[in-house]
């Protein structure tokens, strides 16, 4: 059983429908320990909507998808459930990834990060350079896109203005 390490978590679930559901998908999906804890927490928070969650087409498609591994199903199921629980946060995260991709697609040696829940009002830039020339090109690119306002959307997302 996937959840044998999580028996204390499963034992705490008072709702038999949630408990039974997690056991029923055990042979179809593999969750990490942290994922199962969060999934249980989300199910408990949305307990009154549990039946609606079980009817979600995307979640059911993930469970029955024949080409996904159990681990990939677990990751996708977890992400979808978080999107159901936290739609606004999920929207911000997806928008942030889209904006980052626009900037970093021209400079593969550039990485831009922020806290996953946008609790910090900053970004972290990481440049992977193997020479002075590569570093200089990346810094020039950063200066150009900063002057063009390309970081504005990123900071607006971080500050919750979009």
N, CA, C and O atoms as a DFTB+ gen file, in Angstrom:
648 C
 N C O
     1  1       0.841      -1.191       0.000
     2  2       0.000       0.000       0.000
     3  2       0.873       1.237       0.000
     4  3       1.789       1.349       0.815
     5  1       0.606       2.162      -0.896
     6  2       1.326       3.436      -0.975
     7  2       1.325       4.190       0.334
     8  3       2.297       4.866       0.669
     9  1       0.251       4.080       1.065
    10  2       0.012       4.961       2.183
    11  2       0.389       4.358       3.527
    12  3       0.010       4.901       4.564
    13  1       1.127       3.247       3.540
    14  2       1.436       2.644       4.831
    15  2       2.242       3.576       5.719
    16  3       2.077       3.548       6.939
    17  1       3.105       4.400       5.148
    18  2       3.837       5.391       5.940
    19  2       2.918       6.508       6.403
    20  3       3.259       7.267       7.310
    21  1       1.769       6.604       5.788
    22  2       0.831       7.672       6.097
    23  2      -0.324       7.169       6.963
    24  3      -1.348       7.843       7.077
    25  1      -0.169       5.993       7.575
    26  2      -1.292       5.408       8.309
    27  2      -1.803       6.337       9.406
    28  3      -3.005       6.379       9.665
    29  1      -0.915       7.077      10.048
    30  2      -1.393       7.988      11.088
    31  2      -2.255       9.099      10.486
    32  3      -3.216       9.543      11.114
    33  1      -1.923       9.545       9.293
    34  2      -2.730      10.560       8.618
    35  2      -4.086       9.964       8.244
    36  3      -5.129      10.570       8.493
    37  1      -4.063       8.772       7.643
    38  2      -5.314       8.141       7.244
    39  2      -6.192       7.823       8.453
    40  3      -7.416       7.917       8.372
    41  1      -5.579       7.450       9.564
    42  2      -6.345       7.155      10.774
    43  2      -7.073       8.382      11.304
    44  3      -8.104       8.251      11.965
    45  1      -6.555       9.559      11.026
    46  2      -7.168      10.800      11.513
    47  2      -8.366      11.238      10.666
    48  3      -9.125      12.118      11.071
    49  1      -8.532      10.633       9.506
    50  2      -9.623      11.017       8.621
    51  2     -10.916      10.424       9.166
    52  3     -11.097       9.207       9.193
    53  1     -11.798      11.295       9.592
    54  2     -13.075      10.864      10.170
    55  2     -14.117      10.596       9.092
    56  3     -15.043       9.812       9.298
    57  1     -13.967      11.244       7.947
    58  2     -14.921      11.065       6.865
    59  2     -14.611       9.742       6.147
    60  3     -13.567       9.620       5.505
    61  1     -15.502       8.759       6.250
    62  2     -15.234       7.460       5.630
    63  2     -15.146       7.526       4.110
    64  3     -14.463       6.709       3.491
    65  1     -15.836       8.499       3.503
    66  2     -15.777       8.629       2.040
    67  2     -14.376       9.029       1.575
    68  3     -13.868       8.491       0.592
    69  1     -13.762       9.962       2.276
    70  2     -12.405      10.394       1.930
    71  2     -11.438       9.235       2.145
    72  3     -10.604       8.943       1.287
    73  1     -11.556       8.582       3.286
    74  2     -10.683       7.449       3.617
    75  2     -10.801       6.359       2.553
    76  3      -9.794       5.862       2.047
    77  1     -12.018       5.999       2.224
    78  2     -12.270       4.939       1.249
    79  2     -11.754       5.336      -0.139
    80  3     -11.184       4.512      -0.854
    81  1     -11.956       6.583      -0.505
    82  2     -11.488       7.043      -1.818
    83  2      -9.972       6.904      -1.934
    84  3      -9.469       6.390      -2.933
    85  1      -9.247       7.358      -0.921
    86  2      -7.786       7.274      -0.971
    87  2      -7.315       5.829      -1.055
    88  3      -6.350       5.532      -1.759
    89  1      -7.972       4.950      -0.361
    90  2      -7.612       3.532      -0.443
    91  2      -7.945       2.976      -1.828
    92  3      -7.196       2.162      -2.368
    93  1      -9.068       3.416      -2.404
    94  2      -9.491       2.894      -3.711
    95  2      -8.562       3.299      -4.853
    96  3      -8.466       2.581      -5.849
    97  1      -7.880       4.431      -4.726
    98  2      -6.979       4.854      -5.815
    99  2      -5.532       4.445      -5.554
   100  3      -4.637       4.776      -6.332
   101  1      -5.309       3.731      -4.466
   102  2      -3.949       3.353      -4.066
   103  2      -3.185       2.603      -5.155
   104  3      -1.983       2.812      -5.315
   105  1      -3.855       1.745      -5.896
   106  2      -3.159       0.971      -6.920
   107  2      -3.030       1.711      -8.250
   108  3      -2.418       1.202      -9.188
   109  1      -3.608       2.916      -8.331
   110  2      -3.587       3.675      -9.585
   111  2      -2.653       4.882      -9.551
   112  3      -2.159       5.320     -10.590
   113  1      -2.414       5.414      -8.359
   114  2      -1.659       6.664      -8.212
   115  2      -0.642       6.512      -7.087
   116  3      -0.887       5.836      -6.088
   117  1       0.516       7.164      -7.280
   118  2       1.520       7.193      -6.222
   119  2       1.772       8.649      -5.836
   120  3       2.177       9.465      -6.665
   121  1       1.526       8.956      -4.570
   122  2       1.789      10.288      -4.034
   123  2       3.030      10.258      -3.151
   124  3       3.363       9.229      -2.565
   125  1       3.710      11.398      -3.064
   126  2       4.791      11.525      -2.084
   127  2       4.154      11.739      -0.714
   128  3       2.960      12.018      -0.613
   129  1       4.946      11.609       0.321
   130  2       4.441      11.808       1.686
   131  2       3.863      13.199       1.866
   132  3       2.787      13.354       2.445
   133  1       4.569      14.218       1.373
   134  2       4.080      15.586       1.540
   135  2       2.816      15.811       0.712
   136  3       1.919      16.539       1.137
   137  1       2.740      15.194      -0.464
   138  2       1.542      15.344      -1.293
   139  2       0.328      14.745      -0.594
   140  3      -0.737      15.361      -0.568
   141  1       0.476      13.555      -0.031
   142  2      -0.684      12.917       0.600
   143  2      -1.152      13.717       1.808
   144  3      -2.353      13.809       2.061
   145  1      -0.216      14.297       2.556
   146  2      -0.608      15.137       3.697
   147  2      -1.418      16.341       3.225
   148  3      -2.452      16.674       3.804
   149  1      -0.931      16.989       2.162
   150  2      -1.646      18.160       1.644
   151  2      -2.981      17.786       1.010
   152  3      -3.965      18.511       1.151
   153  1      -3.012      16.663       0.317
   154  2      -4.252      16.205      -0.306
   155  2      -5.309      15.936       0.755
   156  3      -6.460      16.346       0.609
   157  1      -4.922      15.255       1.809
   158  2      -5.860      14.987       2.903
   159  2      -6.341      16.303       3.504
   160  3      -7.530      16.463       3.780
   161  1      -5.426      17.239       3.705
   162  2      -5.793      18.536       4.267
   163  2      -6.790      19.261       3.358
   164  3      -7.767      19.837       3.838
   165  1      -6.542      19.231       2.062
   166  2      -7.457      19.883       1.113
   167  2      -8.822      19.194       1.133
   168  3      -9.856      19.862       1.150
   169  1      -8.826      17.864       1.130
   170  2     -10.103      17.144       1.199
   171  2     -10.865      17.513       2.467
   172  3     -12.082      17.697       2.428
   173  1     -10.163      17.621       3.583
   174  2     -10.826      17.966       4.835
   175  2     -11.355      19.399       4.812
   176  3     -12.442      19.672       5.320
   177  1     -10.580      20.317       4.218
   178  2     -11.020      21.710       4.112
   179  2     -12.238      21.847       3.193
   180  3     -13.098      22.702       3.402
   181  1     -12.290      20.999       2.188
   182  2     -13.382      21.062       1.208
   183  2     -14.343      19.886       1.384
   184  3     -14.964      19.425       0.426
   185  1     -14.451      19.425       2.591
   186  2     -15.237      18.218       2.862
   187  2     -16.664      18.294       2.314
   188  3     -17.180      17.310       1.784
   189  1     -17.296      19.452       2.442
   190  2     -18.670      19.582       1.962
   191  2     -18.746      19.538       0.434
   192  3     -19.824      19.322      -0.119
   193  1     -17.628      19.738      -0.250
   194  2     -17.587      19.689      -1.716
   195  2     -16.918      18.412      -2.222
   196  3     -16.623      18.297      -3.412
   197  1     -16.681      17.466      -1.337
   198  2     -15.927      16.264      -1.688
   199  2     -16.550      15.515      -2.863
   200  3     -15.836      15.093      -3.773
   201  1     -17.870      15.345      -2.853
   202  2     -18.532      14.629      -3.947
   203  2     -18.339      15.346      -5.282
   204  3     -18.167      14.699      -6.315
   205  1     -18.366      16.682      -5.261
   206  2     -18.127      17.452      -6.483
   207  2     -16.690      17.285      -6.975
   208  3     -16.435      17.209      -8.177
   209  1     -15.767      17.229      -6.032
   210  2     -14.357      17.037      -6.403
   211  2     -14.186      15.698      -7.104
   212  3     -13.482      15.599      -8.109
   213  1     -14.836      14.664      -6.568
   214  2     -14.726      13.332      -7.174
   215  2     -15.292      13.298      -8.596
   216  3     -14.917      12.438      -9.393
   217  1     -16.185      14.222      -8.910
   218  2     -16.780      14.286     -10.248
   219  2     -15.975      15.138     -11.221
   220  3     -16.306      15.200     -12.405
   221  1     -14.924      15.796     -10.739
   222  2     -14.120      16.665     -11.591
   223  2     -13.543      15.856     -12.757
   224  3     -12.830      14.873     -12.555
   225  1     -13.862      16.285     -13.967
   226  2     -13.442      15.556     -15.173
   227  2     -11.930      15.436     -15.285
   228  3     -11.406      14.375     -15.623
   229  1     -11.237      16.527     -14.999
   230  2      -9.779      16.511     -15.134
   231  2      -9.141      15.534     -14.137
   232  3      -8.217      14.802     -14.491
   233  1      -9.631      15.524     -12.903
   234  2      -9.102      14.587     -11.910
   235  2      -9.360      13.140     -12.339
   236  3      -8.479      12.288     -12.225
   237  1     -10.560      12.873     -12.828
   238  2     -10.882      11.515     -13.277
   239  2     -10.068      11.111     -14.495
   240  3      -9.673       9.954     -14.633
   241  1      -9.820      12.070     -15.373
   242  2      -8.985      11.783     -16.550
   243  2      -7.557      11.425     -16.113
   244  3      -6.945      10.514     -16.671
   245  1      -7.039      12.139     -15.124
   246  2      -5.683      11.856     -14.619
   247  2      -5.620      10.434     -14.066
   248  3      -4.687       9.690     -14.371
   249  1      -6.600      10.057     -13.260
   250  2      -6.608       8.720     -12.650
   251  2      -6.633       7.630     -13.716
   252  3      -5.943       6.619     -13.588
   253  1      -7.429       7.833     -14.769
   254  2      -7.613       6.779     -15.769
   255  2      -6.666       6.869     -16.963
   256  3      -6.721       6.022     -17.855
   257  1      -5.807       7.871     -16.994
   258  2      -4.916       8.059     -18.147
   259  2      -3.967       6.865     -18.278
   260  3      -3.185       6.595     -17.367
   261  1      -4.032       6.156     -19.396
   262  2      -3.232       4.931     -19.524
   263  2      -1.731       5.150     -19.754
   264  3      -0.927       4.257     -19.488
   265  1      -1.361       6.315     -20.238
   266  2       0.052       6.529     -20.587
   267  2       0.864       7.197     -19.486
   268  3       2.085       7.301     -19.604
   269  1       0.216       7.652     -18.424
   270  2       0.945       8.299     -17.333
   271  2       1.393       7.262     -16.309
   272  3       0.665       6.317     -16.003
   273  1       2.594       7.452     -15.791
   274  2       3.044       6.584     -14.710
   275  2       2.278       6.932     -13.436
   276  3       1.654       7.989     -13.348
   277  1       2.329       6.041     -12.457
   278  2       1.631       6.299     -11.191
   279  2       2.173       7.557     -10.522
   280  3       1.418       8.334      -9.938
   281  1       3.475       7.748     -10.611
   282  2       4.090       8.933      -9.994
   283  2       3.640      10.215     -10.698
   284  3       3.325      11.208     -10.042
   285  1       3.611      10.190     -12.030
   286  2       3.174      11.358     -12.802
   287  2       1.693      11.654     -12.529
   288  3       1.294      12.813     -12.412
   289  1       0.886      10.591     -12.428
   290  2      -0.519      10.772     -12.070
   291  2      -0.635      11.444     -10.706
   292  3      -1.460      12.337     -10.510
   293  1       0.201      11.003      -9.765
   294  2       0.170      11.591      -8.424
   295  2       0.485      13.074      -8.459
   296  3      -0.189      13.873      -7.808
   297  1       1.505      13.442      -9.215
   298  2       1.898      14.844      -9.323
   299  2       0.790      15.664      -9.981
   300  3       0.436      16.735      -9.490
   301  1       0.247      15.167     -11.081
   302  2      -0.802      15.907     -11.796
   303  2      -2.080      16.005     -10.949
   304  3      -2.733      17.048     -10.929
   305  1      -2.428      14.931     -10.260
   306  2      -3.624      14.940      -9.416
   307  2      -3.466      15.968      -8.300
   308  3      -4.376      16.746      -8.012
   309  1      -2.300      15.951      -7.685
   310  2      -1.983      16.898      -6.607
   311  2      -2.071      18.341      -7.110
   312  3      -2.667      19.191      -6.449
   313  1      -1.483      18.618      -8.273
   314  2      -1.513      19.966      -8.842
   315  2      -2.940      20.412      -9.159
   316  3      -3.308      21.557      -8.896
   317  1      -3.733      19.520      -9.715
   318  2      -5.117      19.864     -10.053
   319  2      -5.934      20.124      -8.784
   320  3      -6.730      21.062      -8.734
   321  1      -5.733      19.301      -7.776
   322  2      -6.464      19.482      -6.525
   323  2      -6.097      20.811      -5.872
   324  3      -6.956      21.498      -5.319
   325  1      -4.809      21.169      -5.942
   326  2      -4.395      22.477      -5.417
   327  2      -5.035      23.606      -6.217
   328  3      -5.394      24.639      -5.652
   329  1      -5.180      23.419      -7.518
   330  2      -5.811      24.442      -8.357
   331  2      -7.287      24.604      -7.997
   332  3      -7.823      25.711      -8.047
   333  1      -7.938      23.506      -7.637
   334  2      -9.333      23.578      -7.208
   335  2      -9.424      24.317      -5.875
   336  3     -10.312      25.146      -5.677
   337  1      -8.506      24.012      -4.970
   338  2      -8.541      24.601      -3.628
   339  2      -8.087      26.057      -3.621
   340  3      -8.651      26.893      -2.916
   341  1      -7.050      26.348      -4.425
   342  2      -6.455      27.688      -4.432
   343  2      -6.432      28.238      -5.861
   344  3      -5.359      28.375      -6.449
   345  1      -7.583      28.550      -6.416
   346  2      -7.605      28.961      -7.830
   347  2      -6.836      30.247      -8.111
   348  3      -6.176      30.353      -9.144
   349  1      -6.909      31.211      -7.223
   350  2      -6.223      32.492      -7.441
   351  2      -4.706      32.313      -7.391
   352  3      -3.984      32.831      -8.242
   353  1      -4.237      31.581      -6.395
   354  2      -2.801      31.318      -6.285
   355  2      -2.306      30.557      -7.512
   356  3      -1.247      30.870      -8.056
   357  1      -3.055      29.583      -7.933
   358  2      -2.673      28.802      -9.111
   359  2      -2.597      29.687     -10.349
   360  3      -1.688      29.547     -11.168
   361  1      -3.550      30.592     -10.479
   362  2      -3.541      31.519     -11.619
   363  2      -2.281      32.386     -11.600
   364  3      -1.644      32.589     -12.634
   365  1      -1.926      32.897     -10.411
   366  2      -0.712      33.698     -10.282
   367  2       0.532      32.877     -10.623
   368  3       1.418      33.356     -11.332
   369  1       0.599      31.662     -10.129
   370  2       1.763      30.819     -10.394
   371  2       1.921      30.527     -11.879
   372  3       3.032      30.576     -12.406
   373  1       0.820      30.225     -12.555
   374  2       0.882      29.958     -13.991
   375  2       1.272      31.204     -14.778
   376  3       2.065      31.131     -15.717
   377  1       0.721      32.325     -14.398
   378  2       1.056      33.586     -15.061
   379  2       2.532      33.933     -14.840
   380  3       3.213      34.396     -15.755
   381  1       3.012      33.705     -13.622
   382  2       4.415      33.961     -13.301
   383  2       5.323      33.091     -14.175
   384  3       6.297      33.583     -14.744
   385  1       5.002      31.808     -14.277
   386  2       5.802      30.903     -15.115
   387  2       5.820      31.355     -16.566
   388  3       6.850      31.284     -17.236
   389  1       4.668      31.820     -17.047
   390  2       4.568      32.298     -18.430
   391  2       5.465      33.518     -18.651
   392  3       6.172      33.598     -19.656
   393  1       5.434      34.458     -17.720
   394  2       6.263      35.660     -17.831
   395  2       7.752      35.302     -17.748
   396  3       8.566      35.852     -18.489
   397  1       8.093      34.406     -16.871
   398  2       9.495      33.979     -16.725
   399  2       9.971      33.303     -18.012
   400  3      11.090      33.532     -18.471
   401  1       9.113      32.477     -18.577
   402  2       9.482      31.780     -19.816
   403  2       9.770      32.768     -20.941
   404  3      10.709      32.577     -21.714
   405  1       8.958      33.831     -21.034
   406  2       9.181      34.858     -22.054
   407  2      10.577      35.458     -21.932
   408  3      11.247      35.707     -22.934
   409  1      10.999      35.684     -20.714
   410  2      12.297      36.327     -20.477
   411  2      13.450      35.346     -20.650
   412  3      14.468      35.683     -21.255
   413  1      13.299      34.154     -20.130
   414  2      14.432      33.211     -20.115
   415  2      14.573      32.395     -21.391
   416  3      15.590      31.724     -21.567
   417  1      13.600      32.425     -22.282
   418  2      13.736      31.626     -23.503
   419  2      14.883      32.114     -24.390
   420  3      15.443      31.338     -25.163
   421  1      15.231      33.392     -24.280
   422  2      16.341      33.928     -25.072
   423  2      17.676      33.749     -24.361
   424  3      18.729      33.776     -24.998
   425  1      17.637      33.571     -23.067
   426  2      18.853      33.380     -22.269
   427  2      18.668      32.150     -21.389
   428  3      18.149      32.243     -20.277
   429  1      19.089      31.021     -21.885
   430  2      18.912      29.753     -21.163
   431  2      19.751      29.682     -19.892
   432  3      19.495      28.849     -19.022
   433  1      20.733      30.537     -19.786
   434  2      21.606      30.515     -18.610
   435  2      21.071      31.405     -17.475
   436  3      21.756      31.630     -16.477
   437  1      19.864      31.896     -17.641
   438  2      19.252      32.794     -16.666
   439  2      18.095      32.084     -15.978
   440  3      17.248      31.468     -16.625
   441  1      18.077      32.181     -14.665
   442  2      16.993      31.576     -13.879
   443  2      16.395      32.657     -12.985
   444  3      17.119      33.402     -12.324
   445  1      15.061      32.735     -12.973
   446  2      14.356      33.736     -12.175
   447  2      13.395      32.998     -11.247
   448  3      12.619      32.152     -11.692
   449  1      13.451      33.322      -9.962
   450  2      12.605      32.651      -8.978
   451  2      11.991      33.656      -8.017
   452  3      12.480      34.773      -7.848
   453  1      10.913      33.223      -7.399
   454  2      10.323      33.922      -6.264
   455  2       9.782      32.854      -5.337
   456  3       9.801      31.673      -5.683
   457  1       9.304      33.237      -4.179
   458  2       8.733      32.254      -3.263
   459  2       7.466      31.678      -3.909
   460  3       6.718      32.417      -4.548
   461  1       7.217      30.385      -3.754
   462  2       6.109      29.744      -4.462
   463  2       4.731      30.291      -4.118
   464  3       3.799      30.169      -4.913
   465  1       4.591      30.894      -2.940
   466  2       3.297      31.428      -2.538
   467  2       3.288      32.956      -2.557
   468  3       2.366      33.586      -2.039
   469  1       4.322      33.547      -3.160
   470  2       4.436      34.989      -3.332
   471  2       4.410      35.741      -2.003
   472  3       3.928      36.871      -1.936
   473  1       4.928      35.115      -0.949
   474  2       4.940      35.811       0.338
   475  2       6.084      36.809       0.451
   476  3       6.031      37.711       1.287
   477  1       7.098      36.669      -0.360
   478  2       8.190      37.650      -0.395
   479  2       7.971      38.571      -1.593
   480  3       7.511      38.129      -2.646
   481  1       8.292      39.809      -1.434
   482  2       8.100      40.774      -2.519
   483  2       9.386      40.982      -3.310
   484  3       9.800      42.114      -3.563
   485  1      10.006      39.877      -3.693
   486  2      11.241      40.005      -4.453
   487  2      11.401      38.832      -5.411
   488  3      10.691      37.829      -5.334
   489  1      12.361      38.997      -6.313
   490  2      12.731      37.903      -7.205
   491  2      14.205      37.609      -6.993
   492  3      14.956      38.443      -6.487
   493  1      14.595      36.436      -7.380
   494  2      15.987      36.007      -7.288
   495  2      16.448      35.680      -8.704
   496  3      15.838      34.869      -9.399
   497  1      17.535      36.325      -9.116
   498  2      18.110      36.073     -10.434
   499  2      19.367      35.234     -10.262
   500  3      20.201      35.507      -9.399
   501  1      19.486      34.224     -11.086
   502  2      20.678      33.379     -11.065
   503  2      21.200      33.278     -12.500
   504  3      20.466      32.918     -13.420
   505  1      22.460      33.599     -12.666
   506  2      23.092      33.551     -13.989
   507  2      24.156      32.460     -13.958
   508  3      25.016      32.431     -13.078
   509  1      24.079      31.582     -14.920
   510  2      25.066      30.523     -15.055
   511  2      25.951      30.887     -16.247
   512  3      25.571      30.685     -17.401
   513  1      27.122      31.419     -15.956
   514  2      28.021      31.867     -17.021
   515  2      29.349      31.122     -16.929
   516  3      29.845      30.840     -15.837
   517  1      29.908      30.811     -18.077
   518  2      31.193      30.108     -18.113
   519  2      32.332      31.005     -18.609
   520  3      33.483      30.577     -18.698
   521  1      31.987      32.254     -18.927
   522  2      33.030      33.177     -19.371
   523  2      32.569      34.609     -19.123
   524  3      31.393      34.873     -18.874
   525  1      33.532      35.522     -19.198
   526  2      33.206      36.937     -19.063
   527  2      32.262      37.392     -20.167
   528  3      31.350      38.185     -19.933
   529  1      32.489      36.886     -21.363
   530  2      31.655      37.274     -22.505
   531  2      30.208      36.833     -22.277
   532  3      29.278      37.608     -22.501
   533  1      30.024      35.605     -21.837
   534  2      28.670      35.099     -21.588
   535  2      27.989      35.887     -20.468
   536  3      26.801      36.198     -20.557
   537  1      28.733      36.204     -19.429
   538  2      28.188      36.989     -18.324
   539  2      27.796      38.381     -18.809
   540  3      26.722      38.882     -18.477
   541  1      28.673      39.001     -19.597
   542  2      28.391      40.338     -20.111
   543  2      27.153      40.348     -21.009
   544  3      26.327      41.255     -20.917
   545  1      27.023      39.342     -21.875
   546  2      25.846      39.245     -22.742
   547  2      24.562      39.117     -21.918
   548  3      23.548      39.740     -22.231
   549  1      24.619      38.319     -20.885
   550  2      23.435      38.109     -20.038
   551  2      23.081      39.387     -19.283
   552  3      21.906      39.738     -19.177
   553  1      24.080      40.078     -18.761
   554  2      23.826      41.321     -18.038
   555  2      23.275      42.404     -18.966
   556  3      22.398      43.175     -18.576
   557  1      23.790      42.458     -20.186
   558  2      23.260      43.412     -21.163
   559  2      21.797      43.092     -21.486
   560  3      20.962      43.990     -21.585
   561  1      21.509      41.828     -21.645
   562  2      20.140      41.396     -21.912
   563  2      19.222      41.785     -20.750
   564  3      18.124      42.297     -20.967
   565  1      19.670      41.543     -19.529
   566  2      18.877      41.908     -18.351
   567  2      18.634      43.412     -18.287
   568  3      17.526      43.855     -17.986
   569  1      19.656      44.179     -18.566
   570  2      19.506      45.639     -18.558
   571  2      18.490      46.075     -19.619
   572  3      17.634      46.920     -19.357
   573  1      18.594      45.494     -20.812
   574  2      17.692      45.848     -21.910
   575  2      16.243      45.531     -21.547
   576  3      15.367      46.379     -21.716
   577  1      15.985      44.335     -21.056
   578  2      14.593      43.969     -20.772
   579  2      14.065      44.703     -19.537
   580  3      12.859      44.922     -19.419
   581  1      14.947      45.080     -18.629
   582  2      14.518      45.878     -17.479
   583  2      14.114      47.272     -17.943
   584  3      13.085      47.798     -17.517
   585  1      14.919      47.869     -18.813
   586  2      14.614      49.198     -19.335
   587  2      13.341      49.194     -20.189
   588  3      12.623      50.192     -20.249
   589  1      13.070      48.060     -20.848
   590  2      11.855      47.938     -21.669
   591  2      10.610      47.642     -20.829
   592  3       9.500      47.608     -21.359
   593  1      10.787      47.433     -19.544
   594  2       9.650      47.177     -18.658
   595  2       9.183      45.737     -18.627
   596  3       8.085      45.453     -18.148
   597  1       9.996      44.825     -19.129
   598  2       9.580      43.425     -19.182
   599  2       9.422      42.775     -17.800
   600  3       8.751      41.751     -17.667
   601  1      10.029      43.362     -16.794
   602  2       9.892      42.810     -15.447
   603  2       8.646      43.354     -14.732
   604  3       8.295      42.879     -13.652
   605  1       7.995      44.322     -15.319
   606  2       6.828      44.938     -14.676
   607  2       5.739      43.927     -14.362
   608  3       5.194      43.923     -13.258
   609  1       5.418      43.066     -15.329
   610  2       4.382      42.057     -15.083
   611  2       4.764      41.113     -13.956
   612  3       3.915      40.699     -13.166
   613  1       6.036      40.776     -13.886
   614  2       6.506      39.884     -12.827
   615  2       6.313      40.544     -11.466
   616  3       5.780      39.928     -10.543
   617  1       6.739      41.777     -11.344
   618  2       6.580      42.468     -10.058
   619  2       5.115      42.737      -9.746
   620  3       4.716      42.698      -8.582
   621  1       4.312      43.009     -10.762
   622  2       2.876      43.181     -10.525
   623  2       2.248      41.896      -9.986
   624  3       1.388      41.945      -9.107
   625  1       2.673      40.759     -10.506
   626  2       2.189      39.474      -9.985
   627  2       2.602      39.287      -8.535
   628  3       1.802      38.875      -7.695
   629  1       3.853      39.593      -8.253
   630  2       4.366      39.420      -6.883
   631  2       3.629      40.316      -5.905
   632  3       3.339      39.913      -4.779
   633  1       3.326      41.531      -6.338
   634  2       2.620      42.463      -5.472
   635  2       1.104      42.305      -5.532
   636  3       0.369      43.047      -4.882
   637  1       0.637      41.321      -6.328
   638  2      -0.792      41.054      -6.406
   639  2      -1.596      42.099      -7.140
   640  3      -2.764      42.327      -6.823
   641  1      -0.973      42.744      -8.129
   642  2      -1.658      43.822      -8.852
   643  2      -2.240      43.375     -10.190
   644  3      -2.763      44.188     -10.952
   645  1      -2.146      42.104     -10.460
   646  2      -2.716      41.601     -11.745
   647  2      -3.923      40.756     -11.426
   648  3      -4.565      40.228     -12.334
